[in-house]
Short mmCIF file of C-alpha atoms in Angstrom, two decimals:
data_model
loop_
_atom_site.label_atom_id
_atom_site.label_comp_id
_atom_site.label_asym_id
_atom_site.label_seq_id
_atom_site.Cartn_x
_atom_site.Cartn_y
_atom_site.Cartn_z
CA GLU A 14 69.16 -43.93 -181.03
CA THR A 15 72.54 -42.69 -180.20
CA LEU A 16 72.68 -40.75 -183.45
CA SER A 17 69.25 -39.25 -182.89
CA THR A 18 70.13 -38.30 -179.36
CA THR A 19 73.30 -36.54 -180.50
CA THR A 20 71.41 -34.74 -183.23
CA SER A 21 68.76 -33.53 -180.81
CA GLU A 22 71.41 -32.30 -178.38
CA THR A 23 73.19 -30.45 -181.14
CA THR A 24 69.95 -28.89 -182.25
CA THR A 25 69.21 -27.83 -178.68
CA GLU A 26 72.65 -26.24 -178.20
CA THR A 27 72.38 -24.44 -181.52
CA GLY A 28 68.98 -23.12 -180.64
CA SER A 29 70.17 -21.92 -177.25
CA GLN A 30 73.10 -20.07 -178.90
CA GLU A 31 70.75 -18.45 -181.35
CA ASN A 32 68.42 -17.45 -178.53
CA SER A 33 71.28 -15.92 -176.51
CA THR A 34 72.48 -14.03 -179.59
CA MET A 35 69.04 -12.66 -180.29
CA GLU A 36 68.89 -11.31 -176.77
CA LEU A 37 71.20 -8.49 -177.95
CA PHE A 38 68.74 -7.28 -180.55
CA ARG A 39 65.46 -7.56 -178.70
CA PRO A 40 63.45 -4.41 -177.95
CA ASN A 41 64.09 -2.56 -174.68
CA ASP A 42 60.77 -3.57 -173.26
CA LYS A 43 62.02 -7.11 -173.00
CA GLU A 44 63.95 -7.80 -169.84
CA THR A 45 67.54 -9.02 -170.16
CA PRO A 46 69.13 -11.46 -167.77
CA ALA A 47 70.37 -9.86 -164.61
CA ASN A 48 73.82 -11.36 -164.78
CA ILE A 49 74.63 -10.07 -168.34
CA SER A 50 74.70 -6.40 -169.36
CA THR A 51 73.94 -6.04 -173.02
CA PHE A 52 75.77 -2.67 -173.44
CA ASP A 53 78.64 -3.09 -170.94
CA PRO A 54 81.67 -4.70 -172.63
CA GLN A 55 83.48 -5.17 -169.32
CA ASN A 56 80.63 -7.19 -167.87
CA ARG A 57 80.37 -9.16 -171.05
CA TRP A 58 84.09 -9.86 -170.92
CA GLU A 59 83.84 -11.04 -167.32
CA THR A 60 80.87 -13.26 -168.20
CA TYR A 61 82.53 -14.93 -171.14
CA SER A 62 85.82 -15.25 -169.25
CA ASN A 63 84.10 -17.80 -167.01
CA SER A 64 83.62 -20.20 -169.89
CA SER A 65 86.04 -23.05 -170.26
CA LEU A 66 86.84 -22.12 -173.82
CA HIS A 67 87.99 -18.61 -172.92
CA SER A 68 89.85 -19.91 -169.89
CA THR A 69 91.77 -22.25 -172.14
CA ARG A 70 92.65 -19.44 -174.59
CA SER A 71 93.70 -17.18 -171.75
CA SER A 72 96.06 -19.82 -170.43
CA LEU A 73 97.54 -20.24 -173.88
CA ASP A 74 97.93 -16.49 -174.31
CA SER A 75 99.65 -16.15 -170.95
CA ASN A 76 102.15 -18.83 -171.90
CA CYS A 77 102.86 -17.60 -175.44
CA MET A 78 102.55 -13.78 -175.34
CA PRO A 79 105.03 -11.57 -173.39
CA SER A 80 103.72 -9.21 -170.76
CA THR A 81 103.52 -5.41 -171.09
CA ALA A 82 106.56 -4.98 -168.85
CA ASP A 83 108.51 -7.26 -171.16
CA LEU A 84 107.42 -5.36 -174.26
CA HIS A 85 108.16 -1.91 -172.74
CA PRO A 86 110.92 -2.16 -170.15
CA PRO A 87 111.61 0.95 -168.02
CA ASP A 88 113.92 3.55 -169.62
CA PRO A 89 117.26 3.48 -167.76
CA ALA A 90 117.97 7.08 -168.81
CA LEU A 91 115.03 8.50 -166.88
CA PRO A 92 115.82 9.92 -163.44
CA LYS A 93 115.23 7.72 -160.42
CA GLY A 94 113.51 8.71 -157.24
CA PRO A 95 111.09 11.53 -156.47
CA PRO A 96 111.54 14.95 -158.12
CA GLU A 97 113.31 17.78 -156.31
CA THR A 98 110.16 19.91 -156.16
CA GLU A 99 106.47 19.29 -156.61
CA GLN A 100 104.87 21.26 -159.42
CA SER A 101 101.77 21.06 -161.60
CA ILE A 102 102.85 23.32 -164.44
CA VAL A 103 104.28 20.61 -166.68
CA PRO A 104 103.72 16.86 -166.39
CA GLN A 105 106.59 15.37 -164.44
CA LEU A 106 107.08 12.61 -166.99
CA LEU A 107 107.76 15.26 -169.64
CA ILE A 108 110.36 16.89 -167.39
CA ASP A 109 111.96 13.50 -166.79
CA HIS A 110 112.25 12.88 -170.50
CA TYR A 111 113.73 16.35 -171.02
CA VAL A 112 116.45 15.98 -168.41
CA SER A 113 117.25 12.52 -169.79
CA MET A 114 118.43 14.15 -173.01
CA ILE A 115 121.87 14.58 -171.43
CA ASP A 116 122.29 10.82 -170.99
CA PRO A 117 125.09 9.49 -173.26
CA SER A 118 122.85 6.71 -174.52
CA ARG A 119 120.56 9.31 -176.09
CA ALA A 120 123.37 10.55 -178.32
CA GLN A 121 123.88 7.01 -179.61
CA THR A 122 120.24 6.06 -180.11
CA VAL A 123 118.47 9.36 -180.87
CA ASP A 124 120.73 12.16 -182.15
CA ASN A 125 124.36 13.13 -181.79
CA ASP A 126 123.36 16.76 -181.13
CA ILE A 127 120.61 16.01 -178.62
CA ALA A 128 122.64 17.53 -175.77
CA ARG A 129 123.00 20.78 -177.72
CA HIS A 130 119.24 20.81 -178.36
CA CYS A 131 118.72 20.35 -174.64
CA ALA A 132 121.05 23.27 -173.87
CA PHE A 133 119.33 25.48 -176.43
CA SER A 134 115.87 24.88 -174.92
CA LEU A 135 116.88 25.12 -171.26
CA PRO A 136 116.12 28.86 -170.74
CA ALA A 137 112.63 28.34 -172.19
CA VAL A 138 112.01 25.35 -169.91
CA ALA A 139 113.29 27.33 -166.92
CA LEU A 140 111.00 30.22 -167.80
CA THR A 141 108.02 27.86 -168.04
CA LEU A 142 108.71 26.19 -164.71
CA GLY A 143 109.64 29.40 -162.88
CA ARG A 144 112.53 30.10 -160.52
CA THR A 145 110.95 28.12 -157.67
CA ASN A 146 111.33 24.92 -159.70
CA TRP A 147 114.94 25.59 -160.69
CA PRO A 148 116.14 22.56 -158.63
CA LEU A 149 114.52 20.35 -161.28
CA LEU A 150 116.97 21.67 -163.88
CA LYS A 151 120.03 22.63 -161.84
CA GLU A 152 121.82 19.28 -162.12
CA THR A 153 121.08 19.11 -165.84
CA TYR A 154 122.51 22.60 -166.36
CA GLU A 155 125.71 21.77 -164.48
CA THR A 156 126.14 18.60 -166.51
CA LEU A 157 125.71 20.49 -169.78
CA ALA A 158 128.22 23.12 -168.64
CA ASN A 159 130.84 20.37 -168.35
CA ASP A 160 129.93 18.62 -171.58
CA MET A 161 132.82 17.47 -173.75
CA GLN A 162 131.41 19.16 -176.86
CA TRP A 163 132.33 22.85 -177.07
CA LYS A 164 129.18 23.55 -179.09
CA VAL A 165 127.06 22.54 -176.10
CA ARG A 166 129.06 24.78 -173.76
CA ARG A 167 128.90 27.68 -176.22
CA THR A 168 125.12 27.35 -176.37
CA LEU A 169 124.92 27.70 -172.59
CA ALA A 170 127.41 30.56 -172.58
CA SER A 171 125.33 32.46 -175.13
CA SER A 172 122.18 32.28 -173.00
CA ILE A 173 123.53 32.52 -169.46
CA HIS A 174 122.50 36.18 -169.23
CA GLU A 175 118.90 35.30 -170.13
CA LEU A 176 118.85 32.52 -167.57
CA GLY A 177 120.12 35.00 -164.98
CA VAL A 178 117.15 37.26 -165.66
CA ILE A 179 114.78 34.31 -165.20
CA LEU A 180 116.33 33.05 -161.96
CA GLY A 181 117.07 36.39 -160.30
CA GLU A 182 120.13 37.90 -158.63
CA GLU A 183 120.40 35.49 -155.69
CA VAL A 184 120.25 32.28 -157.73
CA ALA A 185 122.47 33.77 -160.43
CA ALA A 186 125.15 34.59 -157.87
CA SER A 187 125.07 31.14 -156.28
CA ASP A 188 124.53 28.83 -159.27
CA LEU A 189 125.49 30.72 -162.43
CA VAL A 190 128.61 32.64 -161.35
CA PRO A 191 130.73 29.47 -160.88
CA ILE A 192 129.76 28.30 -164.37
CA PHE A 193 130.42 31.78 -165.77
CA ASN A 194 133.91 31.73 -164.24
CA GLY A 195 134.58 28.41 -165.93
CA PHE A 196 133.51 29.77 -169.31
CA ILE A 197 135.99 32.65 -169.01
CA LYS A 198 138.85 30.12 -169.09
CA ASP A 199 137.32 28.02 -171.86
CA LEU A 200 138.05 27.96 -175.59
CA ASP A 201 137.59 31.12 -177.63
CA GLU A 202 134.61 29.48 -179.34
CA VAL A 203 132.93 29.29 -175.91
CA ARG A 204 134.24 32.60 -174.52
CA ILE A 205 132.70 34.54 -177.39
CA GLY A 206 129.29 33.43 -176.10
CA ILE A 207 129.71 35.14 -172.73
CA LEU A 208 131.64 38.05 -174.22
CA LYS A 209 128.74 39.09 -176.46
CA HIS A 210 126.55 39.60 -173.38
CA LEU A 211 129.20 40.36 -170.77
CA ALA A 212 127.63 43.65 -169.69
CA ASP A 213 124.15 42.10 -169.56
CA PHE A 214 125.30 39.39 -167.16
CA LEU A 215 127.37 41.65 -164.90
CA LYS A 216 124.41 44.00 -164.68
CA LEU A 217 122.45 41.23 -162.94
CA LEU A 218 124.97 40.85 -160.13
CA SER A 219 125.31 42.92 -157.01
CA LYS A 220 127.87 45.71 -156.87
CA ASN A 221 130.38 43.71 -154.84
CA ASP A 222 130.10 40.63 -157.06
CA ARG A 223 130.42 42.81 -160.15
CA ASN A 224 133.58 44.51 -158.94
CA GLU A 225 135.29 41.14 -158.54
CA TYR A 226 135.38 40.82 -162.32
CA LEU A 227 137.29 44.06 -162.91
CA PRO A 228 140.76 42.47 -162.61
CA ARG A 229 139.63 39.58 -164.80
CA LEU A 230 138.59 41.67 -167.79
CA GLU A 231 142.16 41.67 -169.06
CA GLU A 232 141.88 37.92 -169.59
CA PHE A 233 139.78 38.59 -172.68
CA LEU A 234 142.82 40.18 -174.35
CA LYS A 235 144.49 36.76 -174.37
CA MET A 236 143.21 34.61 -177.21
CA ASP A 237 143.99 31.23 -178.70
CA ASN A 238 144.37 32.82 -182.13
CA GLU A 239 145.69 36.37 -182.36
CA ARG A 240 144.27 36.72 -185.87
CA ASN A 241 140.75 36.49 -184.45
CA TRP A 242 140.25 40.27 -184.54
CA ARG A 243 136.47 39.98 -184.26
CA PHE A 244 136.94 38.73 -180.70
CA ARG A 245 138.76 41.96 -179.84
CA LEU A 246 136.11 43.97 -181.66
CA GLU A 247 133.41 42.40 -179.50
CA LEU A 248 135.44 43.17 -176.38
CA THR A 249 135.71 46.80 -177.47
CA GLU A 250 131.95 47.12 -177.88
CA GLN A 251 131.32 45.54 -174.47
CA LEU A 252 133.67 48.01 -172.80
CA GLY A 253 131.38 50.81 -173.89
CA PHE A 254 128.43 49.06 -172.20
CA LEU A 255 130.42 48.47 -169.02
CA VAL A 256 131.28 52.14 -168.44
CA PRO A 257 127.98 53.07 -166.68
CA LEU A 258 128.28 50.06 -164.34
CA PHE A 259 131.47 51.12 -162.53
CA LYS A 260 132.83 54.07 -160.59
CA PRO A 261 135.17 56.64 -162.22
CA GLU A 262 138.18 55.27 -160.34
CA ASP A 263 137.45 51.76 -161.61
CA ILE A 264 137.12 53.06 -165.15
CA ARG A 265 140.53 54.72 -164.98
CA ASP A 266 142.28 51.77 -163.31
CA HIS A 267 140.74 48.83 -165.17
CA LEU A 268 138.72 49.78 -168.26
CA ALA A 269 140.91 52.59 -169.65
CA PRO A 270 144.09 50.45 -169.93
CA ILE A 271 142.18 47.85 -171.94
CA ALA A 272 140.75 50.54 -174.22
CA LEU A 273 144.21 52.04 -174.68
CA THR A 274 145.50 48.64 -175.79
CA LEU A 275 142.61 48.15 -178.24
CA VAL A 276 142.99 51.62 -179.75
CA GLN A 277 146.47 50.58 -180.86
CA ASP A 278 145.26 47.37 -182.50
CA ARG A 279 146.59 46.52 -185.93
CA VAL A 280 143.05 46.09 -187.33
CA SER A 281 141.36 49.32 -188.36
CA ALA A 282 137.84 48.23 -187.32
CA VAL A 283 139.04 47.58 -183.75
CA ARG A 284 140.83 50.93 -183.55
CA GLN A 285 137.80 52.85 -184.80
CA SER A 286 135.51 51.14 -182.31
CA ALA A 287 137.98 51.83 -179.50
CA THR A 288 137.97 55.57 -180.25
CA GLY A 289 134.23 55.64 -179.60
CA VAL A 290 134.69 53.75 -176.33
CA ILE A 291 137.40 56.15 -175.13
CA SER A 292 135.16 59.08 -176.01
CA THR A 293 132.40 57.53 -173.87
CA MET A 294 134.81 56.99 -170.98
CA LEU A 295 136.10 60.55 -171.01
CA ALA A 296 132.57 61.93 -171.17
CA ASN A 297 131.62 59.81 -168.15
CA LEU A 298 134.69 60.94 -166.20
CA ASN A 299 134.08 64.60 -166.98
CA SER A 300 130.47 64.34 -165.87
CA SER A 301 131.63 62.89 -162.55
CA GLY A 302 133.36 66.18 -161.72
CA ASP A 303 136.89 64.78 -161.37
CA ALA A 304 138.84 66.28 -164.26
CA ASN A 305 142.14 64.79 -163.10
CA LEU A 306 140.99 61.28 -163.99
CA SER A 307 140.13 62.39 -167.51
CA ARG A 308 143.36 64.32 -168.06
CA ALA A 309 145.43 61.34 -166.97
CA ILE A 310 143.86 59.23 -169.75
CA VAL A 311 144.33 62.05 -172.28
CA ALA A 312 148.02 62.26 -171.41
CA ASP A 313 148.41 58.52 -172.06
CA LEU A 314 146.67 58.90 -175.41
CA ALA A 315 148.98 61.68 -176.53
CA GLU A 316 152.06 59.77 -175.50
CA ASN A 317 151.10 56.46 -177.11
CA LEU A 318 149.33 57.71 -180.25
CA ALA A 319 150.35 61.24 -181.28
CA HIS A 320 154.07 60.58 -180.95
CA SER A 321 154.05 57.00 -182.16
CA SER A 322 156.42 55.91 -184.89
CA HIS A 323 153.62 54.01 -186.61
CA TRP A 324 151.52 56.14 -188.95
CA ALA A 325 148.29 54.22 -188.21
CA ARG A 326 148.42 55.23 -184.55
CA ARG A 327 149.01 58.87 -185.43
CA GLN A 328 146.05 58.67 -187.78
CA THR A 329 143.95 57.15 -184.98
CA PHE A 330 144.90 60.07 -182.73
CA ALA A 331 143.56 62.51 -185.31
CA VAL A 332 140.31 60.55 -185.56
CA LEU A 333 140.04 60.48 -181.77
CA CYS A 334 140.52 64.24 -181.57
CA GLY A 335 137.60 64.68 -183.95
CA GLU A 336 135.35 62.73 -181.57
CA LEU A 337 136.60 64.41 -178.40
CA ILE A 338 135.95 67.97 -179.61
CA SER A 339 132.29 67.65 -178.69
CA THR A 340 132.83 65.25 -175.78
CA ILE A 341 135.18 66.97 -173.36
CA PRO A 342 135.36 70.69 -172.48
CA TYR A 343 137.07 72.69 -175.21
CA GLU A 344 139.45 74.23 -172.69
CA ASP A 345 140.82 70.78 -171.87
CA PHE A 346 140.89 69.85 -175.55
CA SER A 347 142.82 72.96 -176.59
CA GLN A 348 145.27 72.52 -173.75
CA ASP A 349 145.91 68.76 -173.82
CA LEU A 350 145.14 67.57 -177.37
CA LEU A 351 145.21 70.47 -179.81
CA PRO A 352 148.99 71.10 -179.70
CA HIS A 353 149.67 67.48 -180.66
CA LEU A 354 147.06 67.63 -183.40
CA LEU A 355 148.68 70.76 -184.89
CA ASP A 356 152.02 68.96 -185.04
CA LEU A 357 150.48 66.30 -187.28
CA THR A 358 149.71 68.95 -189.93
CA TRP A 359 153.21 68.43 -191.29
CA ASP A 360 153.21 64.65 -191.03
CA ILE A 361 154.97 62.82 -193.85
CA VAL A 362 152.09 60.36 -194.41
CA PRO A 363 149.17 61.73 -196.50
CA ASN A 364 146.60 59.59 -194.65
CA VAL A 365 147.51 61.26 -191.37
CA ARG A 366 147.29 64.75 -192.88
CA LEU A 367 143.93 63.76 -194.40
CA LYS A 368 142.40 63.14 -190.97
CA VAL A 369 143.88 66.34 -189.57
CA ALA A 370 142.42 68.30 -192.48
CA HIS A 371 139.04 66.70 -191.84
CA VAL A 372 139.11 67.86 -188.20
CA PHE A 373 140.11 71.47 -188.91
CA GLY A 374 138.15 71.78 -192.14
CA HIS A 375 134.84 70.19 -191.13
CA ILE A 376 134.47 68.79 -187.59
CA LEU A 377 135.69 71.82 -185.63
CA PRO A 378 132.64 74.06 -185.00
CA ASP A 379 132.63 77.50 -186.62
CA GLU A 380 132.40 79.34 -183.31
CA LEU A 381 135.61 77.67 -182.14
CA TYR A 382 137.42 78.09 -185.44
CA ASN A 383 136.54 81.81 -185.63
CA ASP A 384 137.17 82.57 -181.93
CA THR A 385 139.83 85.29 -182.08
CA THR A 386 140.32 85.19 -178.31
CA SER A 387 141.64 81.63 -178.48
CA PRO A 388 145.41 81.38 -178.06
CA ASN A 389 145.49 78.83 -180.89
CA PHE A 390 143.52 80.96 -183.38
CA GLU A 391 146.47 81.82 -185.60
CA LEU A 392 147.94 78.33 -185.43
CA MET A 393 144.71 76.69 -186.55
CA HIS A 394 144.31 79.05 -189.50
CA GLN A 395 147.90 78.54 -190.57
CA ALA A 396 147.52 74.77 -190.32
CA LEU A 397 144.34 74.73 -192.41
CA THR A 398 145.88 77.05 -195.03
CA HIS A 399 148.89 74.76 -195.24
CA LEU A 400 146.65 71.72 -195.69
CA ALA A 401 144.66 73.51 -198.41
CA GLY A 402 147.89 73.76 -200.40
CA ASP A 403 148.94 70.15 -199.80
CA LYS A 404 150.38 68.23 -202.71
CA ASP A 405 147.80 65.46 -202.15
CA ASN A 406 144.45 66.18 -203.79
CA ASP A 407 142.37 64.34 -201.13
CA VAL A 408 143.97 66.40 -198.36
CA ARG A 409 143.16 69.66 -200.16
CA GLU A 410 139.51 68.62 -200.64
CA ALA A 411 139.13 67.67 -196.97
CA ALA A 412 140.61 71.02 -195.85
CA SER A 413 138.18 73.00 -198.03
CA GLN A 414 135.11 70.84 -197.28
CA ALA A 415 133.44 73.56 -195.15
CA HIS A 416 134.61 76.35 -197.50
CA ARG A 417 136.80 77.90 -194.82
CA VAL A 418 139.74 77.94 -197.21
CA THR A 419 140.19 77.62 -200.93
CA PRO A 420 142.21 74.75 -202.35
CA ASN A 421 145.57 75.98 -203.50
CA PRO A 422 147.39 73.20 -205.29
CA PRO A 423 151.13 73.67 -205.47
CA PRO A 424 152.64 74.47 -208.90
CA LYS A 425 153.61 71.47 -210.87
CA GLU A 426 157.31 70.88 -210.98
CA GLU A 427 158.78 70.91 -214.46
CA VAL A 428 160.33 67.60 -215.24
CA PRO A 429 163.67 68.11 -217.04
CA ALA A 430 163.75 66.69 -220.51
CA ASP A 431 165.77 63.60 -221.11
CA PRO A 432 169.21 64.34 -222.67
CA VAL A 433 169.51 63.63 -226.36
CA PRO A 434 171.68 60.54 -226.84
CA GLU A 435 174.70 60.78 -229.09
CA PRO A 436 174.32 59.11 -232.46
CA ARG A 437 175.86 55.71 -232.57
CA PRO A 438 177.66 54.37 -235.60
CA SER A 439 175.56 52.19 -237.78
CA GLN A 440 175.99 48.48 -237.62
CA GLU A 441 177.24 48.40 -241.25
CA GLU A 442 180.22 50.63 -240.34
CA ALA A 443 180.95 48.97 -237.01
CA LEU A 444 180.91 45.34 -238.14
CA PRO A 445 183.41 43.96 -240.76
CA THR A 446 182.19 42.14 -243.81
CA TRP A 447 182.95 38.50 -244.56
CA ALA A 448 185.36 39.54 -247.29
CA GLN A 449 187.35 41.66 -244.90
CA ILE A 450 187.49 38.79 -242.44
CA ALA A 451 188.76 36.44 -245.19
CA GLU A 452 191.54 38.88 -246.17
CA VAL A 453 192.71 39.09 -242.58
CA ILE A 454 192.86 35.31 -242.39
CA GLN A 455 194.96 35.11 -245.57
CA GLU A 456 197.42 37.66 -244.24
CA ILE A 457 197.86 35.68 -241.07
CA LYS A 458 198.65 32.54 -242.99
#
């Protein structure tokens, strides 16, 4: 009886389970129990969670499995507290992860260069957020500007002018100028970043803030390595961009002395670039109507270049005269520069005479060369004729390039023939034979 009773109960439970399972597949016209939703998993989960079996498994799971907080603890590198500004442009969690890239733990666990990647992307993030949300990135930018790695600081220095455009003049003056001042005193590897866009950054500042940097421009002439001539070349190019930003008096007092130093550089590329910058300066000063400022610079050029004891500086003066012919008024050129250029016609170095011949034979316009009313008409023609008969072939070709004169090579000097040496006695007559030596020995004995 007991066995039959147990069998009947088992059969009943099995049938009830089958009936409850079939409830899921019955047609829609059949009504389902009110307390179970056939198509709602949440309700089904709540229903089955009331069973003792599921309650037992849940208690086991809670004791054996760690919680979600244990599996994913909060990131200590993420910023704490509310954000500086409220914005809906970018999810705040994404901004938090971006600013956490400067945390030292990221360099150990993610990438050694993650701070440099953060610095490289910062202008783009600032542009996306807009200048009103700059407080979200300000602390990160200041931290990157003081990073121990010079590559990170150089990345910021190379893009500070772009960030100034994004943030505007007021924010640039308050937040970027202090960092810019720190970069000026940094390593040359970092300074080259701000030097390449020096004019672009100063253009963003107000006139008063910009003028404060005039006395500091000379600091770029001091370098960690004097052989780094490309640094000076970049400074020369930036001087040309700075000329329109300052008054004529500032150009004469601050920019012209730097250009005069660079035009005497020992590297040819720097000197050639400096001649173009000086030409731009003199053109700007002449257009301002104050000729005295321009003539003061020209006098310094003649003193330091035309009468220098180094041939490369005299050559640079000839090249500079070729550029200034069409830049400054010819009256000033003929009065202040032309007499010194004529003196170089008889220079002892062929490379100097070559540049002088190029000026008189090609660059000087025909109307100025053929102007008989000019007080230097005869002197210029005599100089070009002398250069056309120079002993150096390249100088003669440069003088006759515009067919103003005909090359007239000097006659070749006859080299005196070598004197005929006197005939020497043959070795047979000069040297005694062995027999003669033996006879002498016998006589001595």
